[in-house]
PDB file of C-alpha atoms in Angstrom:
ATOM      1  CA  UNK M  18      -5.649  45.227  31.009  1.00 75.00           C
ATOM      2  CA  UNK M  19      -3.522  45.884  34.070  1.00 82.00           C
ATOM      3  CA  UNK M  20      -1.898  43.233  36.210  1.00 84.00           C
ATOM      4  CA  UNK M  21       0.636  43.152  39.009  1.00 84.00           C
ATOM      5  CA  UNK M  22       3.786  41.025  39.319  1.00 88.00           C
ATOM      6  CA  UNK M  23       3.434  38.726  42.371  1.00 86.00           C
ATOM      7  CA  UNK M  24       7.170  38.899  43.044  1.00 85.00           C
ATOM      8  CA  UNK M  25       8.112  42.560  42.864  1.00 87.00           C
ATOM      9  CA  UNK M  26       4.602  44.107  42.840  1.00 83.00           C
ATOM     10  CA  UNK M  27       5.282  45.935  39.586  1.00 84.00           C
ATOM     11  CA  UNK M  28       2.184  47.052  37.700  1.00 82.00           C
ATOM     12  CA  UNK M  29       2.117  45.970  34.070  1.00 79.00           C
ATOM     13  CA  UNK M  30      -0.158  46.966  31.180  1.00 80.00           C
ATOM     14  CA  UNK M  31      -0.830  44.247  28.624  1.00 78.00           C
ATOM     15  CA  UNK M  32      -3.096  44.088  25.590  1.00 84.00           C
ATOM     16  CA  UNK M  33      -5.506  41.288  24.689  1.00 82.00           C
ATOM     17  CA  UNK M  34      -3.408  40.438  21.652  1.00 80.00           C
ATOM     18  CA  UNK M  35      -0.358  39.853  23.855  1.00 78.00           C
ATOM     19  CA  UNK M  36      -2.360  37.655  26.235  1.00 77.00           C
ATOM     20  CA  UNK M  37      -3.786  35.643  23.354  1.00 76.00           C
ATOM     21  CA  UNK M  38      -0.360  35.154  21.748  1.00 78.00           C
ATOM     22  CA  UNK M  39       1.237  33.934  24.998  1.00 78.00           C
ATOM     23  CA  UNK M  40      -1.637  31.962  26.433  1.00 80.00           C
ATOM     24  CA  UNK M  41      -2.318  34.475  29.207  1.00 79.00           C
ATOM     25  CA  UNK M  42       1.272  34.381  30.471  1.00 82.00           C
ATOM     26  CA  UNK M  43       3.260  37.544  31.215  1.00 80.00           C
ATOM     27  CA  UNK M  44       6.919  38.059  31.960  1.00 82.00           C
ATOM     28  CA  UNK M  45       7.807  40.856  34.349  1.00 85.00           C
ATOM     29  CA  UNK M  46      10.195  43.339  32.854  1.00 77.00           C
ATOM     30  CA  UNK M  47      11.847  44.041  36.233  1.00 83.00           C
ATOM     31  CA  UNK M  48      12.395  40.661  37.874  1.00 85.00           C
ATOM     32  CA  UNK M  49      11.657  38.476  34.805  1.00 77.00           C
ATOM     33  CA  UNK M  50       9.063  36.421  36.665  1.00 84.00           C
ATOM     34  CA  UNK M  51       6.551  34.577  34.498  1.00 84.00           C
ATOM     35  CA  UNK M  52       2.987  34.498  35.878  1.00 82.00           C
ATOM     36  CA  UNK M  53      -0.633  34.368  34.755  1.00 84.00           C
ATOM     37  CA  UNK M  54      -1.939  37.849  34.040  1.00 78.00           C
ATOM     38  CA  UNK M  55      -5.550  36.891  34.794  1.00 82.00           C
ATOM     39  CA  UNK M  56      -4.683  35.561  38.250  1.00 82.00           C
ATOM     40  CA  UNK M  57      -3.173  38.894  39.264  1.00 82.00           C
ATOM     41  CA  UNK M  58      -5.343  41.234  37.260  1.00 81.00           C
ATOM     42  CA  UNK M  59      -6.326  44.526  38.886  1.00 78.00           C
ATOM     43  CA  UNK M  60      -9.801  46.017  38.973  1.00 69.00           C
ATOM     44  CA  UNK M  61      -9.566  49.545  37.551  1.00 62.00           C
ATOM     45  CA  UNK M  62     -12.536  50.662  39.674  1.00 60.00           C
ATOM     46  CA  UNK M  63     -11.092  49.303  42.972  1.00 52.00           C
ATOM     47  CA  UNK M  64      -9.698  51.934  45.321  1.00 54.00           C
ATOM     48  CA  UNK M  65      -5.976  52.110  45.593  1.00 50.00           C
ATOM     49  CA  UNK M  66      -4.654  49.989  48.410  1.00 52.00           C
ATOM     50  CA  UNK M  67      -2.861  51.866  51.114  1.00 51.00           C
ATOM     51  CA  UNK M  68       0.883  51.359  51.076  1.00 49.00           C
ATOM     52  CA  UNK M  69       1.996  49.091  53.857  1.00 49.00           C
ATOM     53  CA  UNK M  70       3.937  50.894  56.511  1.00 49.00           C
ATOM     54  CA  UNK M  71       7.543  49.960  56.786  1.00 50.00           C
ATOM     55  CA  UNK M  72       8.520  48.354  60.093  1.00 52.00           C
ATOM     56  CA  UNK M  73      10.193  50.808  62.415  1.00 49.00           C
ATOM     57  CA  UNK M  74      13.599  49.864  63.617  1.00 52.00           C
ATOM     58  CA  UNK M  75      14.390  50.796  67.161  1.00 47.00           C
ATOM     59  CA  UNK M  76      17.719  52.529  67.460  1.00 52.00           C
ATOM     60  CA  UNK M  77      19.122  52.999  70.843  1.00 50.00           C
ATOM     61  CA  UNK M  78      20.509  56.427  71.298  1.00 51.00           C
ATOM     62  CA  UNK M  79      24.029  56.651  72.549  1.00 49.00           C
ATOM     63  CA  UNK M  80      24.379  57.954  76.056  1.00 52.00           C
ATOM     64  CA  UNK M  81      25.883  61.414  76.302  1.00 53.00           C
ATOM     65  CA  UNK M  82      29.647  61.530  76.532  1.00 50.00           C
ATOM     66  CA  UNK M  83      30.173  58.522  74.297  1.00 48.00           C
ATOM     67  CA  UNK M  84      31.131  58.530  70.593  1.00 50.00           C
ATOM     68  CA  UNK M  85      29.726  56.122  68.107  1.00 52.00           C
ATOM     69  CA  UNK M  86      32.020  53.330  66.979  1.00 52.00           C
ATOM     70  CA  UNK M  87      33.703  53.974  63.626  1.00 54.00           C
ATOM     71  CA  UNK M  88      33.957  51.171  61.118  1.00 53.00           C
ATOM     72  CA  UNK M  89      37.068  49.098  61.471  1.00 53.00           C
ATOM     73  CA  UNK M  90      39.468  49.390  58.571  1.00 51.00           C
ATOM     74  CA  UNK M  91      42.365  46.984  58.098  1.00 56.00           C
ATOM     75  CA  UNK M  92      45.197  49.255  57.035  1.00 57.00           C
ATOM     76  CA  UNK M  93      47.321  46.478  55.583  1.00 58.00           C
ATOM     77  CA  UNK M  94      44.467  45.178  53.429  1.00 57.00           C
ATOM     78  CA  UNK M  95      43.525  48.682  52.332  1.00 53.00           C
ATOM     79  CA  UNK M  96      47.134  49.401  51.421  1.00 53.00           C
ATOM     80  CA  UNK M  97      47.351  46.276  49.332  1.00 54.00           C
ATOM     81  CA  UNK M  98      44.040  47.084  47.655  1.00 51.00           C
ATOM     82  CA  UNK M  99      45.178  50.632  46.915  1.00 49.00           C
ATOM     83  CA  UNK M 100      48.414  49.313  45.484  1.00 50.00           C
ATOM     84  CA  UNK M 101      46.563  46.775  43.380  1.00 47.00           C
ATOM     85  CA  UNK M 102      44.194  49.376  41.961  1.00 44.00           C
ATOM     86  CA  UNK M 103      46.473  52.335  41.359  1.00 42.00           C
ATOM     87  CA  UNK M 104      49.842  50.712  40.776  1.00 41.00           C
ATOM     88  CA  UNK M 105      48.994  48.108  38.160  1.00 41.00           C
ATOM     89  CA  UNK M 106      51.570  49.710  35.842  1.00 42.00           C
ATOM     90  CA  UNK M 107      55.282  50.249  36.548  1.00 44.00           C
ATOM     91  CA  UNK M 108      55.961  53.429  38.416  1.00 40.00           C
ATOM     92  CA  UNK M 109      59.037  55.399  37.328  1.00 41.00           C
ATOM     93  CA  UNK M 110      60.513  57.718  39.869  1.00 44.00           C
ATOM     94  CA  UNK M 111      63.676  59.827  39.710  1.00 46.00           C
ATOM     95  CA  UNK M 112      64.692  58.383  36.346  1.00 45.00           C
ATOM     96  CA  UNK M 113      67.125  60.519  34.337  1.00 47.00           C
ATOM     97  CA  UNK M 114      66.524  58.546  31.125  1.00 49.00           C
ATOM     98  CA  UNK M 115      62.799  59.270  31.048  1.00 46.00           C
ATOM     99  CA  UNK M 116      61.450  62.355  29.390  1.00 51.00           C
ATOM    100  CA  UNK M 117      57.683  62.501  29.253  1.00 49.00           C
ATOM    101  CA  UNK M 118      57.554  65.159  26.549  1.00 50.00           C
ATOM    102  CA  UNK M 119      60.190  63.480  24.400  1.00 48.00           C
ATOM    103  CA  UNK M 120      58.595  60.041  24.651  1.00 49.00           C
ATOM    104  CA  UNK M 121      55.161  61.452  23.886  1.00 48.00           C
ATOM    105  CA  UNK M 122      56.471  63.027  20.691  1.00 47.00           C
ATOM    106  CA  UNK M 123      58.589  60.052  19.761  1.00 48.00           C
ATOM    107  CA  UNK M 124      55.790  57.501  20.136  1.00 48.00           C
ATOM    108  CA  UNK M 125      53.043  59.578  18.624  1.00 50.00           C
ATOM    109  CA  UNK M 126      50.753  57.756  16.205  1.00 50.00           C
ATOM    110  CA  UNK M 127      51.235  60.511  13.654  1.00 50.00           C
ATOM    111  CA  UNK M 128      55.011  59.914  13.656  1.00 56.00           C
ATOM    112  CA  UNK M 129      54.436  56.203  13.162  1.00 62.00           C
ATOM    113  CA  UNK M 130      52.323  56.923  10.094  1.00 69.00           C
ATOM    114  CA  UNK M 131      54.936  59.323   8.699  1.00 65.00           C
ATOM    115  CA  UNK M 132      57.661  56.770   9.308  1.00 63.00           C
ATOM    116  CA  UNK M 133      55.619  54.099   7.518  1.00 65.00           C
ATOM    117  CA  UNK M 134      55.086  56.391   4.540  1.00 73.00           C
ATOM    118  CA  UNK M 135      58.774  57.275   4.353  1.00 74.00           C
ATOM    119  CA  UNK M 136      59.655  53.595   4.585  1.00 69.00           C
ATOM    120  CA  UNK M 137      57.348  52.711   1.684  1.00 73.00           C
ATOM    121  CA  UNK M 138      58.655  55.647  -0.361  1.00 74.00           C
ATOM    122  CA  UNK M 139      62.273  54.623   0.225  1.00 72.00           C
ATOM    123  CA  UNK M 140      61.460  51.036  -0.617  1.00 72.00           C
ATOM    124  CA  UNK M 141      59.737  52.120  -3.835  1.00 73.00           C
ATOM    125  CA  UNK M 142      62.756  54.201  -4.816  1.00 72.00           C
ATOM    126  CA  UNK M 143      65.037  51.265  -4.110  1.00 72.00           C
ATOM    127  CA  UNK M 144      62.905  48.980  -6.283  1.00 78.00           C
ATOM    128  CA  UNK M 145      63.007  51.406  -9.209  1.00 81.00           C
ATOM    129  CA  UNK M 146      66.792  51.760  -8.853  1.00 82.00           C
ATOM    130  CA  UNK M 147      67.419  48.017  -8.924  1.00 85.00           C
ATOM    131  CA  UNK M 148      65.041  47.602 -11.851  1.00 87.00           C
ATOM    132  CA  UNK M 149      67.049  50.215 -13.747  1.00 87.00           C
ATOM    133  CA  UNK M 150      70.305  48.395 -12.893  1.00 88.00           C
ATOM    134  CA  UNK M 151      68.891  45.066 -14.090  1.00 91.00           C
ATOM    135  CA  UNK M 152      67.773  46.622 -17.383  1.00 92.00           C
ATOM    136  CA  UNK M 153      71.248  48.092 -17.955  1.00 93.00           C
ATOM    137  CA  UNK M 154      72.903  44.744 -17.245  1.00 93.00           C
ATOM    138  CA  UNK M 155      70.466  43.001 -19.573  1.00 93.00           C
ATOM    139  CA  UNK M 156      71.196  45.435 -22.406  1.00 92.00           C
ATOM    140  CA  UNK M 157      74.953  45.021 -21.831  1.00 91.00           C
ATOM    141  CA  UNK M 158      74.584  41.234 -21.917  1.00 92.00           C
ATOM    142  CA  UNK M 159      72.623  41.372 -25.177  1.00 90.00           C
ATOM    143  CA  UNK M 160      75.194  43.746 -26.674  1.00 89.00           C
ATOM    144  CA  UNK M 161      78.083  41.461 -25.734  1.00 89.00           C
ATOM    145  CA  UNK M 162      76.266  38.415 -27.087  1.00 87.00           C
ATOM    146  CA  UNK M 163      75.566  40.197 -30.369  1.00 85.00           C
ATOM    147  CA  UNK M 164      79.265  41.082 -30.745  1.00 86.00           C
ATOM    148  CA  UNK M 165      80.688  37.690 -29.777  1.00 86.00           C
ATOM    149  CA  UNK M 166      78.202  35.561 -31.725  1.00 85.00           C
ATOM    150  CA  UNK M 167      77.652  37.964 -34.599  1.00 82.00           C
ATOM    151  CA  UNK M 168      78.583  35.534 -37.362  1.00 76.00           C
ATOM    152  CA  UNK M 169      76.426  32.743 -35.913  1.00 76.00           C
ATOM    153  CA  UNK M 170      73.453  35.085 -35.561  1.00 82.00           C
ATOM    154  CA  UNK M 171      73.763  36.258 -39.144  1.00 74.00           C
ATOM    155  CA  UNK M 172      74.177  32.665 -40.337  1.00 68.00           C
ATOM    156  CA  UNK M 173      71.058  31.289 -38.632  1.00 74.00           C
ATOM    157  CA  UNK M 174      69.016  34.532 -38.695  1.00 80.00           C
ATOM    158  CA  UNK M 175      69.869  36.450 -41.894  1.00 71.00           C
ATOM    159  CA  UNK M 176      67.284  39.150 -41.099  1.00 80.00           C
ATOM    160  CA  UNK M 177      69.508  40.351 -38.240  1.00 82.00           C
ATOM    161  CA  UNK M 178      72.450  41.165 -40.482  1.00 76.00           C
ATOM    162  CA  UNK M 179      71.589  44.874 -40.814  1.00 83.00           C
ATOM    163  CA  UNK M 180      71.344  45.295 -37.022  1.00 87.00           C
ATOM    164  CA  UNK M 181      74.539  43.310 -36.421  1.00 84.00           C
ATOM    165  CA  UNK M 182      76.294  45.435 -39.046  1.00 82.00           C
ATOM    166  CA  UNK M 183      75.383  48.605 -37.133  1.00 87.00           C
ATOM    167  CA  UNK M 184      76.540  46.996 -33.874  1.00 87.00           C
ATOM    168  CA  UNK M 185      79.871  46.106 -35.447  1.00 85.00           C
ATOM    169  CA  UNK M 186      80.246  49.640 -36.765  1.00 85.00           C
ATOM    170  CA  UNK M 187      79.988  50.931 -33.167  1.00 89.00           C
ATOM    171  CA  UNK M 188      81.986  48.109 -31.541  1.00 85.00           C
ATOM    172  CA  UNK M 189      84.615  48.210 -34.326  1.00 84.00           C
ATOM    173  CA  UNK M 190      84.311  44.526 -35.178  1.00 82.00           C
ATOM    174  CA  UNK M 191      84.155  42.749 -38.523  1.00 75.00           C
ATOM    175  CA  UNK M 192      81.116  40.875 -39.761  1.00 71.00           C
ATOM    176  CA  UNK M 193      81.132  38.283 -42.440  1.00 65.00           C
ATOM    177  CA  UNK M 194      80.349  34.739 -43.371  1.00 66.00           C
ATOM    178  CA  UNK M 195      82.785  31.917 -43.539  1.00 70.00           C
ATOM    179  CA  UNK M 196      86.105  32.344 -45.305  1.00 76.00           C
ATOM    180  CA  UNK M 197      86.641  29.017 -47.020  1.00 82.00           C
ATOM    181  CA  UNK M 198      87.938  28.890 -50.584  1.00 89.00           C
ATOM    182  CA  UNK M 199      86.818  25.291 -50.974  1.00 90.00           C
ATOM    183  CA  UNK M 200      83.111  26.218 -50.835  1.00 90.00           C
ATOM    184  CA  UNK M 201      83.385  28.226 -54.104  1.00 95.00           C
ATOM    185  CA  UNK M 202      83.651  27.163 -57.664  1.00 95.00           C
ATOM    186  CA  UNK M 203      83.985  29.124 -60.911  1.00 96.00           C
ATOM    187  CA  UNK M 204      82.036  27.826 -63.883  1.00 96.00           C
ATOM    188  CA  UNK M 205      81.779  28.858 -67.543  1.00 95.00           C
ATOM    189  CA  UNK M 206      84.943  30.940 -67.313  1.00 96.00           C
ATOM    190  CA  UNK M 207      85.964  32.719 -70.537  1.00 95.00           C
ATOM    191  CA  UNK M 208      88.531  35.391 -71.367  1.00 92.00           C
ATOM    192  CA  UNK M 209      88.277  37.109 -74.757  1.00 91.00           C
ATOM    193  CA  UNK M 210      89.843  40.062 -76.460  1.00 89.00           C
ATOM    194  CA  UNK M 211      87.348  42.846 -76.825  1.00 89.00           C
ATOM    195  CA  UNK M 212      86.386  43.490 -80.424  1.00 86.00           C
ATOM    196  CA  UNK M 213      84.950  46.910 -79.772  1.00 87.00           C
ATOM    197  CA  UNK M 214      88.348  48.290 -78.708  1.00 85.00           C
ATOM    198  CA  UNK M 215      91.243  48.849 -81.077  1.00 83.00           C
ATOM    199  CA  UNK M 216      94.299  46.762 -80.206  1.00 78.00           C
ATOM    200  CA  UNK M 217      97.220  48.579 -78.633  1.00 81.00           C
ATOM    201  CA  UNK M 218     100.802  47.341 -78.493  1.00 78.00           C
ATOM    202  CA  UNK M 219     101.210  48.403 -74.857  1.00 81.00           C
ATOM    203  CA  UNK M 220      98.086  46.776 -73.434  1.00 83.00           C
ATOM    204  CA  UNK M 221      95.202  44.478 -74.334  1.00 85.00           C
ATOM    205  CA  UNK M 222      91.515  45.019 -73.639  1.00 89.00           C
ATOM    206  CA  UNK M 223      89.868  41.821 -72.399  1.00 91.00           C
ATOM    207  CA  UNK M 224      86.375  40.672 -71.433  1.00 94.00           C
ATOM    208  CA  UNK M 225      86.182  38.257 -68.508  1.00 95.00           C
ATOM    209  CA  UNK M 226      83.022  36.192 -67.970  1.00 96.00           C
ATOM    210  CA  UNK M 227      82.369  33.594 -65.249  1.00 97.00           C
ATOM    211  CA  UNK M 228      79.783  32.300 -62.808  1.00 97.00           C
ATOM    212  CA  UNK M 229      80.719  32.274 -59.101  1.00 97.00           C
ATOM    213  CA  UNK M 230      78.964  29.423 -57.227  1.00 97.00           C
ATOM    214  CA  UNK M 231      78.599  28.943 -53.474  1.00 95.00           C
ATOM    215  CA  UNK M 232      78.417  25.136 -53.180  1.00 93.00           C
ATOM    216  CA  UNK M 233      77.677  24.873 -49.453  1.00 87.00           C
ATOM    217  CA  UNK M 234      74.582  25.550 -47.419  1.00 83.00           C
ATOM    218  CA  UNK M 235      76.031  28.507 -45.521  1.00 79.00           C
ATOM    219  CA  UNK M 236      76.659  32.143 -46.247  1.00 81.00           C
ATOM    220  CA  UNK M 237      80.165  33.284 -47.058  1.00 86.00           C
ATOM    221  CA  UNK M 238      82.093  36.446 -47.608  1.00 87.00           C
ATOM    222  CA  UNK M 239      82.508  37.480 -51.180  1.00 92.00           C
ATOM    223  CA  UNK M 240      85.956  36.364 -52.326  1.00 94.00           C
ATOM    224  CA  UNK M 241      88.432  38.225 -54.433  1.00 95.00           C
ATOM    225  CA  UNK M 242      89.530  36.675 -57.738  1.00 96.00           C
ATOM    226  CA  UNK M 243      93.013  35.944 -59.092  1.00 96.00           C
ATOM    227  CA  UNK M 244      93.499  35.951 -62.845  1.00 94.00           C
ATOM    228  CA  UNK M 245      96.737  34.220 -63.818  1.00 93.00           C
ATOM    229  CA  UNK M 246      98.002  34.521 -67.441  1.00 89.00           C
ATOM    230  CA  UNK M 247     100.280  31.744 -68.717  1.00 88.00           C
ATOM    231  CA  UNK M 248     102.783  31.571 -71.534  1.00 84.00           C
ATOM    232  CA  UNK M 249     103.260  28.793 -74.078  1.00 80.00           C
ATOM    233  CA  UNK M 250     105.127  26.576 -71.567  1.00 84.00           C
ATOM    234  CA  UNK M 251     102.272  26.829 -69.032  1.00 82.00           C
ATOM    235  CA  UNK M 252     104.197  29.066 -66.691  1.00 88.00           C
ATOM    236  CA  UNK M 253     102.474  32.037 -65.032  1.00 88.00           C
ATOM    237  CA  UNK M 254     103.521  35.111 -66.922  1.00 86.00           C
ATOM    238  CA  UNK M 255     101.311  37.730 -65.284  1.00 88.00           C
ATOM    239  CA  UNK M 256      98.861  37.812 -62.416  1.00 91.00           C
ATOM    240  CA  UNK M 257      95.987  40.178 -61.750  1.00 92.00           C
ATOM    241  CA  UNK M 258      94.050  40.339 -58.411  1.00 94.00           C
ATOM    242  CA  UNK M 259      90.439  41.332 -58.939  1.00 95.00           C
ATOM    243  CA  UNK M 260      88.945  42.811 -55.792  1.00 94.00           C
ATOM    244  CA  UNK M 261      85.323  42.421 -54.760  1.00 94.00           C
ATOM    245  CA  UNK M 262      84.684  46.117 -55.445  1.00 95.00           C
ATOM    246  CA  UNK M 263      85.542  45.557 -59.124  1.00 95.00           C
ATOM    247  CA  UNK M 264      82.988  42.868 -59.988  1.00 95.00           C
ATOM    248  CA  UNK M 265      80.264  43.359 -57.315  1.00 95.00           C
ATOM    249  CA  UNK M 266      77.948  46.391 -56.919  1.00 94.00           C
ATOM    250  CA  UNK M 267      78.063  48.322 -53.652  1.00 92.00           C
ATOM    251  CA  UNK M 268      74.475  47.389 -52.743  1.00 91.00           C
ATOM    252  CA  UNK M 269      75.328  43.694 -52.797  1.00 92.00           C
ATOM    253  CA  UNK M 270      78.541  44.026 -50.833  1.00 89.00           C
ATOM    254  CA  UNK M 271      76.535  44.788 -47.665  1.00 84.00           C
ATOM    255  CA  UNK M 272      75.175  41.228 -47.649  1.00 85.00           C
ATOM    256  CA  UNK M 273      77.348  38.086 -47.822  1.00 84.00           C
ATOM    257  CA  UNK M 274      76.930  35.582 -50.579  1.00 90.00           C
ATOM    258  CA  UNK M 275      73.868  33.481 -49.828  1.00 89.00           C
ATOM    259  CA  UNK M 276      74.098  29.755 -49.368  1.00 86.00           C
ATOM    260  CA  UNK M 277      73.773  27.595 -52.509  1.00 92.00           C
ATOM    261  CA  UNK M 278      73.668  30.659 -54.734  1.00 95.00           C
ATOM    262  CA  UNK M 279      75.272  31.798 -57.977  1.00 96.00           C
ATOM    263  CA  UNK M 280      76.435  35.131 -59.279  1.00 97.00           C
ATOM    264  CA  UNK M 281      77.403  35.959 -62.898  1.00 97.00           C
ATOM    265  CA  UNK M 282      80.590  37.951 -63.373  1.00 96.00           C
ATOM    266  CA  UNK M 283      81.126  40.187 -66.386  1.00 95.00           C
ATOM    267  CA  UNK M 284      84.253  42.321 -66.139  1.00 95.00           C
ATOM    268  CA  UNK M 285      86.215  44.450 -68.620  1.00 93.00           C
ATOM    269  CA  UNK M 286      89.979  44.442 -68.055  1.00 91.00           C
ATOM    270  CA  UNK M 287      93.060  46.109 -69.487  1.00 87.00           C
ATOM    271  CA  UNK M 288      96.247  44.032 -69.247  1.00 84.00           C
ATOM    272  CA  UNK M 289      99.724  45.208 -70.091  1.00 81.00           C
ATOM    273  CA  UNK M 290     101.340  43.478 -73.062  1.00 77.00           C
ATOM    274  CA  UNK M 291      99.934  41.029 -75.543  1.00 72.00           C
ATOM    275  CA  UNK M 292      97.334  38.348 -74.965  1.00 74.00           C
ATOM    276  CA  UNK M 293      98.623  35.242 -73.246  1.00 76.00           C
ATOM    277  CA  UNK M 294      98.146  31.723 -74.556  1.00 82.00           C
ATOM    278  CA  UNK M 295      96.463  30.433 -71.385  1.00 88.00           C
ATOM    279  CA  UNK M 296      94.830  31.669 -68.147  1.00 91.00           C
ATOM    280  CA  UNK M 297      93.403  30.526 -64.810  1.00 94.00           C
ATOM    281  CA  UNK M 298      90.805  32.146 -62.585  1.00 95.00           C
ATOM    282  CA  UNK M 299      90.584  31.186 -58.888  1.00 96.00           C
ATOM    283  CA  UNK M 300      88.847  32.615 -55.777  1.00 95.00           C
ATOM    284  CA  UNK M 301      91.069  34.286 -53.213  1.00 92.00           C
ATOM    285  CA  UNK M 302      90.871  35.768 -49.681  1.00 88.00           C
ATOM    286  CA  UNK M 303      93.300  38.422 -48.551  1.00 81.00           C
ATOM    287  CA  UNK M 304      94.928  37.729 -45.192  1.00 68.00           C
TER     288      UNK M 304
END
């Protein structure tokens, strides 16, 4: 079906489905006028209507010798309009500080991207550097703490003694437990002449037996021992210092004496002269 817009005379082609869906109403696609398609439907067999002639406007010809009037132009308004249209941005003229080529290169988007990449790369390098510095300072702090508090660490954490021993070997420091004579006691002390050795007038072979006890609940350095021989009046006649290396194996000297522990001592000695009437065995620390 063909219909014609009553407003702009535009011919439209519509289908029955469109008319049924919109209740016979049609909207012109040119002027957007809504009208009834049936009211303005065209007969396809009707002859085409002749196009209405446009009204002729009478134009008086100018008499010879006269020029037609030109449109009046306000120069001031045109100048302002020209300035408003073409000079909306600052105009730089005769400026020595402006270089079009230099500024174009300097403010190029590619340079901005390169600068951003270099900035991120430099920042990443700086972050890695400071992380390395922090790690070094942390290791130095741990090293200093291990040296200063070495005895406390070994006392409360005995498993760290081997590591602290290696640290002290590098830092040239001494590691040990407490050095208190009062925390030791010697029990079941006996000193006998050895029967398996023939007596000699110049010296006497003796067998020393004792049990070294750590009475306190803390580790301690192994003490040396002092064997004092007394005469019949109870005066000290001879004295023998027994070092730790003499009664303790090398494997045990690496570790201090554990808290609340005991160690049996069996030591063979050779003393100059005859056997004394009395003796005394005491722990001892060298200064």
